[in-house]
Each structure stands twice: as C-alpha cells, then as structure tokens.
Amino acid sequence: MIEIDKNGSEWSPLELWIENIKKGQKQFAVLVDPDKCTKEMVPKLMKYLPQQATHIFVGGSTVAPGKTHQLICAIKQHGALPVWIFPGDAEQISSEADALLFLSLISGNNPKYLIGQQTRAAAQLRTMDLHTISTAYLLIDGGAQSAEARVTGTQPLPSEDLEMILNRTMAAYHMGVKAIYLEAGSGAKYPVAPVIIQRIKTATGLPLIVGGGLRQEAQIQTAWDAGADMVVVGTAIEEVISSMES
Ligand code: 1GP
C-alpha cells in the first residue's frame, strides 16, 4: 500500500529512494555538520551546492543540542532538497527533517552505539512524526584516525578483512535493517574500496550508502559503479564553499 507521508508525497523517503534505485538513478548527499555550518551560512551553502546533489545530510560527531534543529530549519527555508539526519548521537533529532537514518554502529562492540543512543532516540520519536530508515553503519579503516572512531570509542574494521565486514553486515541484514552505510571516516585517506562495496551490495541487495574520503568525481563514479546507491561528501564540499566569496 502506498501511504501519503507528512509532506503530501505518495512515497516515503525510503520508498522514493528505492524507486530511484530501480530506475538506476544514483544519489549524491552533501553532508553538513551543524558544528561548522551555522544557520547564517546556509544561503552560501545553498548557492554553492554541487549540481548533482540530491540530498542534504545533517549531522556531526559532536554537536551541541539544538544546533541540528536550527540548521535543518534554515536549510528547509532556503531550498527544496530532502534533508536527512545523519546523527552522531540522540541529541541530533529534529522533526523538521524528512528522514532520520536510524543507525546502529555494527562494526564495533560499544553498546552505547549499538542500542544505547537508539533507546534515547526512540523515546523522542514517540512524540514526533519523523520517518526513520533503519541502517547498519560500518566504520571501515580509511587510513586515517577518524572522528567517528574517536567519538564512538570503536576501532574501524580492517579493509582487507572482507569476511568480517560481510558477516557483520549479514548479521544486521538478518535483523531486518533497511539500508547499509559503509563509512571510511570523515577525511579518510582512502575511500571504501570498490571490492567491499560490490560484495556488500551483491550479498544484501539493500540500498547502500558510501561515504568518507570521497574528494574527486572519479572516486564518486567508482563507488557508484561498484554498487553504491548514494554517496556522501562532506569535507571536499566544505573546503570548496569556504573558499568562495560570501
Ligand atoms: C560521510 O563521514 C563522511 O560518510 C564524510 O566524509 O568528510 O571525508 O567527505 P568526508
């Protein structure tokens, strides 16, 4: 059954994404960190967004409460792209977003990021109408110490340990997640390798997000060609925007 969501669309954000995947349309999310982008900076952000952008992700590893909501409100005022929350913790939730990636950090064994933050988030979700996308989140070594590993107190999975990456992903698959997110870490030296992307996409068939260390068009195309349905770019776009005149 097709449901009308709160924005009047026939499709929920996840259903719409799956439709795009069926049509072969690749997605490009620009990641905006509320700690680095204030609401005053939003007009400039929207002016210099890359043309390929299909989504705006909002989130960061350490964000003061309230900042995520303010930033999302400003983005929604200035543009029409769907805004999905990519939360570093349960404080980063706003009913103004179109969707919340309901992440579980399954590459690590820290209960706080496997079920703790999710329990706190669920308490808030009881009082708001926000579409959630259950997502298995895997941190994979990208050759640099990442904020994600530091803040969550977990080690990334070694990129050569395909068996472990696959087994952890399949555990989440059997628990019924709706999407997978392969993360090399913000500012990674090496993005997630195509062989990993291809293996995970083939094994699960689930909508697949890939991010971390994607700086060049060719790297993005490689991730899409390997099976990513959506790429996420943060640092490279932050750098371009901050180099532009106000
Ligand atoms: C999104 O954490 C990444 O998955 C963002 O990484 O800042 O390296 O683009 P970059």
Coordinates of C-alpha atoms and ligand atoms in Angstrom, one line a residue:
M1 CA 0.0 0.0 0.0
I2 CA 1.3 3.5 -0.8
E3 CA 1.0 5.9 2.0
I4 CA 0.8 9.7 1.8
D5 CA 3.6 11.0 4.0
K6 CA 3.5 14.2 6.0
N7 CA 4.8 16.3 3.1
G8 CA 2.0 15.1 0.8
S9 CA 4.2 12.8 -1.2
E10 CA 2.9 9.4 -2.4
W11 CA 6.2 7.9 -1.3
S12 CA 8.0 7.8 2.0
P13 CA 11.7 8.9 1.7
L14 CA 12.8 5.2 1.7
E15 CA 10.2 4.2 -0.9
L16 CA 11.2 7.1 -3.1
W17 CA 14.9 6.1 -2.8
I18 CA 14.1 2.5 -3.7
E19 CA 12.2 3.7 -6.8
N20 CA 15.2 5.8 -7.8
I21 CA 17.4 2.7 -7.4
K22 CA 15.1 0.7 -9.6
K23 CA 15.4 3.5 -12.3
G24 CA 19.2 3.4 -12.0
Q25 CA 19.3 6.9 -10.5
K26 CA 22.4 7.4 -8.3
Q27 CA 22.1 9.7 -5.3
F28 CA 24.5 12.3 -4.0
A29 CA 24.3 13.6 -0.4
V30 CA 26.1 16.7 0.8
L31 CA 27.0 16.3 4.5
V32 CA 26.7 19.4 6.6
D33 CA 28.0 19.5 10.1
P34 CA 26.0 21.8 12.4
D35 CA 29.2 22.5 14.4
K36 CA 30.8 24.0 11.3
C37 CA 27.8 25.4 9.5
T38 CA 25.6 28.0 11.3
K39 CA 22.2 29.0 10.1
E40 CA 23.7 32.3 8.9
M41 CA 25.9 30.3 6.5
V42 CA 23.0 28.5 4.8
P43 CA 22.4 30.9 1.9
K44 CA 26.0 30.5 0.8
L45 CA 25.8 26.7 1.2
M46 CA 22.7 26.5 -1.0
K47 CA 24.3 28.8 -3.6
Y48 CA 27.4 26.6 -4.0
L49 CA 25.8 23.2 -3.6
P50 CA 27.0 20.9 -6.4
Q51 CA 24.5 20.4 -9.2
Q52 CA 24.5 16.6 -8.7
A53 CA 23.3 17.0 -5.1
T54 CA 20.1 15.1 -4.4
H55 CA 20.0 15.1 -0.6
I56 CA 21.4 17.1 2.3
F57 CA 22.6 15.1 5.3
V58 CA 22.9 17.0 8.6
G59 CA 24.9 15.6 11.5
G60 CA 28.2 15.5 13.2
S61 CA 30.2 13.5 15.7
T62 CA 29.9 16.2 18.4
V63 CA 27.1 18.7 18.1
A64 CA 25.7 21.0 20.8
P65 CA 22.0 20.3 21.5
G66 CA 19.6 22.4 19.4
K67 CA 22.1 23.3 16.7
T68 CA 20.9 20.4 14.4
H69 CA 17.3 21.6 14.6
Q70 CA 18.2 25.2 13.9
L71 CA 20.3 24.3 10.9
I72 CA 17.7 22.0 9.4
C73 CA 15.0 24.7 9.7
A74 CA 17.3 27.2 7.9
I75 CA 18.1 24.6 5.1
K76 CA 14.4 23.9 4.6
Q77 CA 13.7 27.6 4.3
H78 CA 16.2 28.1 1.6
G79 CA 15.8 25.0 -0.6
A80 CA 13.8 22.0 -1.6
L81 CA 16.3 19.1 -1.4
P82 CA 15.3 16.4 1.1
V83 CA 17.1 16.7 4.4
W84 CA 18.1 13.5 6.2
I85 CA 19.6 13.4 9.7
F86 CA 22.8 11.5 9.9
P87 CA 23.1 11.6 13.7
G88 CA 26.2 11.4 15.8
D89 CA 24.0 10.9 18.9
A90 CA 20.4 11.1 20.1
E91 CA 20.5 14.8 20.6
Q92 CA 20.6 15.4 16.9
I93 CA 17.0 14.8 16.1
S94 CA 14.6 17.3 14.6
S95 CA 11.0 16.7 13.4
E96 CA 11.7 19.2 10.6
A97 CA 13.9 16.7 8.7
D98 CA 12.4 14.5 6.0
A99 CA 14.0 11.4 7.5
L100 CA 16.3 10.1 10.2
L101 CA 19.0 7.5 9.4
F102 CA 18.4 5.2 12.4
L103 CA 21.9 4.0 12.7
S104 CA 23.4 1.2 14.6
L105 CA 27.2 1.1 14.6
I106 CA 27.6 -2.6 13.9
S107 CA 31.3 -2.5 13.1
G108 CA 32.1 -2.0 16.8
N109 CA 31.1 -3.6 20.1
N110 CA 30.2 -0.4 22.0
P111 CA 26.7 -0.9 23.4
K112 CA 26.2 2.8 23.6
Y113 CA 26.2 3.0 19.8
L114 CA 24.6 -0.4 19.2
I115 CA 21.5 0.2 21.3
G116 CA 22.1 3.0 23.9
Q117 CA 21.7 6.0 21.6
Q118 CA 18.9 4.3 19.8
T119 CA 16.9 3.8 23.0
R120 CA 17.3 7.5 23.8
A121 CA 16.3 8.4 20.2
A122 CA 13.2 6.1 20.4
A123 CA 11.9 7.9 23.5
Q124 CA 12.0 11.2 21.5
L125 CA 10.5 9.6 18.4
R126 CA 7.4 8.6 20.4
T127 CA 6.4 12.3 20.4
M128 CA 7.1 13.2 16.8
D129 CA 6.3 12.3 13.3
L130 CA 9.6 11.6 11.7
H131 CA 10.3 8.9 9.1
T132 CA 13.2 6.6 10.1
I133 CA 15.4 4.4 8.0
S134 CA 16.9 1.5 9.9
T135 CA 20.5 1.5 8.8
A136 CA 23.5 -0.7 9.6
Y137 CA 26.5 1.6 9.9
L138 CA 30.0 0.2 9.4
L139 CA 33.2 2.0 10.0
I140 CA 36.0 0.7 7.8
D141 CA 39.6 1.7 8.0
G142 CA 40.3 4.6 5.7
G143 CA 44.0 5.1 6.6
A144 CA 43.5 8.0 9.0
Q145 CA 42.3 8.4 12.6
S146 CA 38.6 9.4 12.2
A147 CA 36.3 11.5 14.5
E148 CA 33.8 8.6 14.2
A149 CA 36.2 6.1 15.7
R150 CA 37.4 8.6 18.4
V151 CA 33.9 9.6 19.5
T152 CA 32.4 6.1 19.5
G153 CA 35.4 4.5 21.1
T154 CA 35.5 1.8 18.5
Q155 CA 38.0 0.5 16.0
P156 CA 37.2 0.5 12.3
L157 CA 37.2 -2.9 10.6
P158 CA 40.4 -3.5 8.6
S159 CA 39.5 -3.0 4.9
E160 CA 41.2 -6.3 4.0
D161 CA 39.0 -8.3 6.3
L162 CA 36.2 -8.8 3.8
E163 CA 34.9 -11.8 5.7
M164 CA 34.3 -9.8 8.9
I165 CA 32.8 -6.9 7.0
L166 CA 30.4 -9.3 5.3
N167 CA 29.5 -11.3 8.4
R168 CA 28.7 -8.2 10.4
T169 CA 26.7 -6.8 7.6
M170 CA 24.8 -10.0 7.1
A171 CA 24.0 -10.1 10.9
A172 CA 22.3 -6.7 10.5
Y173 CA 20.6 -7.9 7.3
H174 CA 19.1 -10.8 9.2
M175 CA 17.9 -8.4 11.9
G176 CA 16.0 -6.6 9.2
V177 CA 17.8 -3.3 8.5
K178 CA 16.5 -1.4 5.5
A179 CA 19.9 0.1 4.4
I180 CA 23.6 -0.2 4.8
Y181 CA 26.1 2.6 5.3
L182 CA 29.8 1.9 4.6
E183 CA 31.9 4.7 6.2
A184 CA 35.7 5.2 5.7
G185 CA 35.6 8.1 8.2
S186 CA 35.5 11.8 7.6
G187 CA 38.7 13.0 5.9
A188 CA 39.7 9.4 5.2
K189 CA 42.8 8.9 3.1
Y190 CA 41.2 6.1 1.2
P191 CA 37.5 5.8 0.5
V192 CA 35.8 2.4 0.9
A193 CA 37.3 0.0 -1.7
P194 CA 35.1 -0.9 -4.7
V195 CA 35.6 -4.7 -3.9
I196 CA 33.9 -4.1 -0.5
I197 CA 31.1 -2.1 -2.0
Q198 CA 30.5 -4.7 -4.6
R199 CA 30.5 -7.6 -2.2
I200 CA 28.1 -5.9 0.2
K201 CA 25.7 -4.8 -2.5
T202 CA 25.6 -8.2 -4.1
A203 CA 25.2 -10.0 -0.7
T204 CA 22.3 -7.9 0.6
G205 CA 20.7 -6.1 -2.4
L206 CA 19.8 -3.4 0.1
P207 CA 20.1 0.4 -0.6
L208 CA 23.7 1.2 0.0
I209 CA 25.3 4.5 1.2
V210 CA 29.1 5.0 0.9
G211 CA 31.0 7.9 2.4
G212 CA 34.3 9.1 3.8
G213 CA 37.3 10.5 1.9
L214 CA 35.4 11.0 -1.4
R215 CA 37.0 14.1 -3.0
Q216 CA 37.1 13.6 -6.7
E217 CA 34.5 12.9 -9.4
A218 CA 36.3 9.7 -10.4
Q219 CA 36.2 8.4 -6.8
I220 CA 32.4 9.0 -6.7
Q221 CA 31.9 7.4 -10.0
T222 CA 33.9 4.4 -8.9
A223 CA 31.8 4.0 -5.8
W224 CA 28.6 4.2 -7.8
D225 CA 29.9 1.8 -10.4
A226 CA 30.8 -0.7 -7.6
G227 CA 27.2 -0.7 -6.3
A228 CA 26.8 2.4 -4.1
D229 CA 23.3 3.8 -4.5
M230 CA 24.2 7.0 -2.6
V231 CA 27.5 8.7 -1.9
V232 CA 28.1 11.2 0.9
V233 CA 30.6 14.0 0.6
G234 CA 31.4 16.4 3.4
T235 CA 35.0 17.7 3.7
A236 CA 35.6 18.3 0.0
I237 CA 32.4 20.4 -0.3
E238 CA 33.1 22.3 3.0
E239 CA 36.5 23.3 1.5
V240 CA 35.1 24.5 -1.8
I241 CA 32.3 26.5 -0.1
S242 CA 34.7 28.1 2.4
S243 CA 37.0 29.2 -0.4
M244 CA 34.1 31.0 -2.2
E245 CA 33.4 34.7 -1.6
S246 CA 30.5 35.5 0.7
Ligands
1GP1 C1 30.3 10.7 5.4 O1 31.9 10.9 7.2 C2 31.7 11.0 5.8 O2 30.1 9.3 5.4 C3 32.1 12.4 5.3 O3 33.4 12.2 4.9 O4 34.2 14.5 5.2 O5 35.6 12.7 4.1 O6 33.6 13.6 2.9 P1 34.2 13.3 4.2

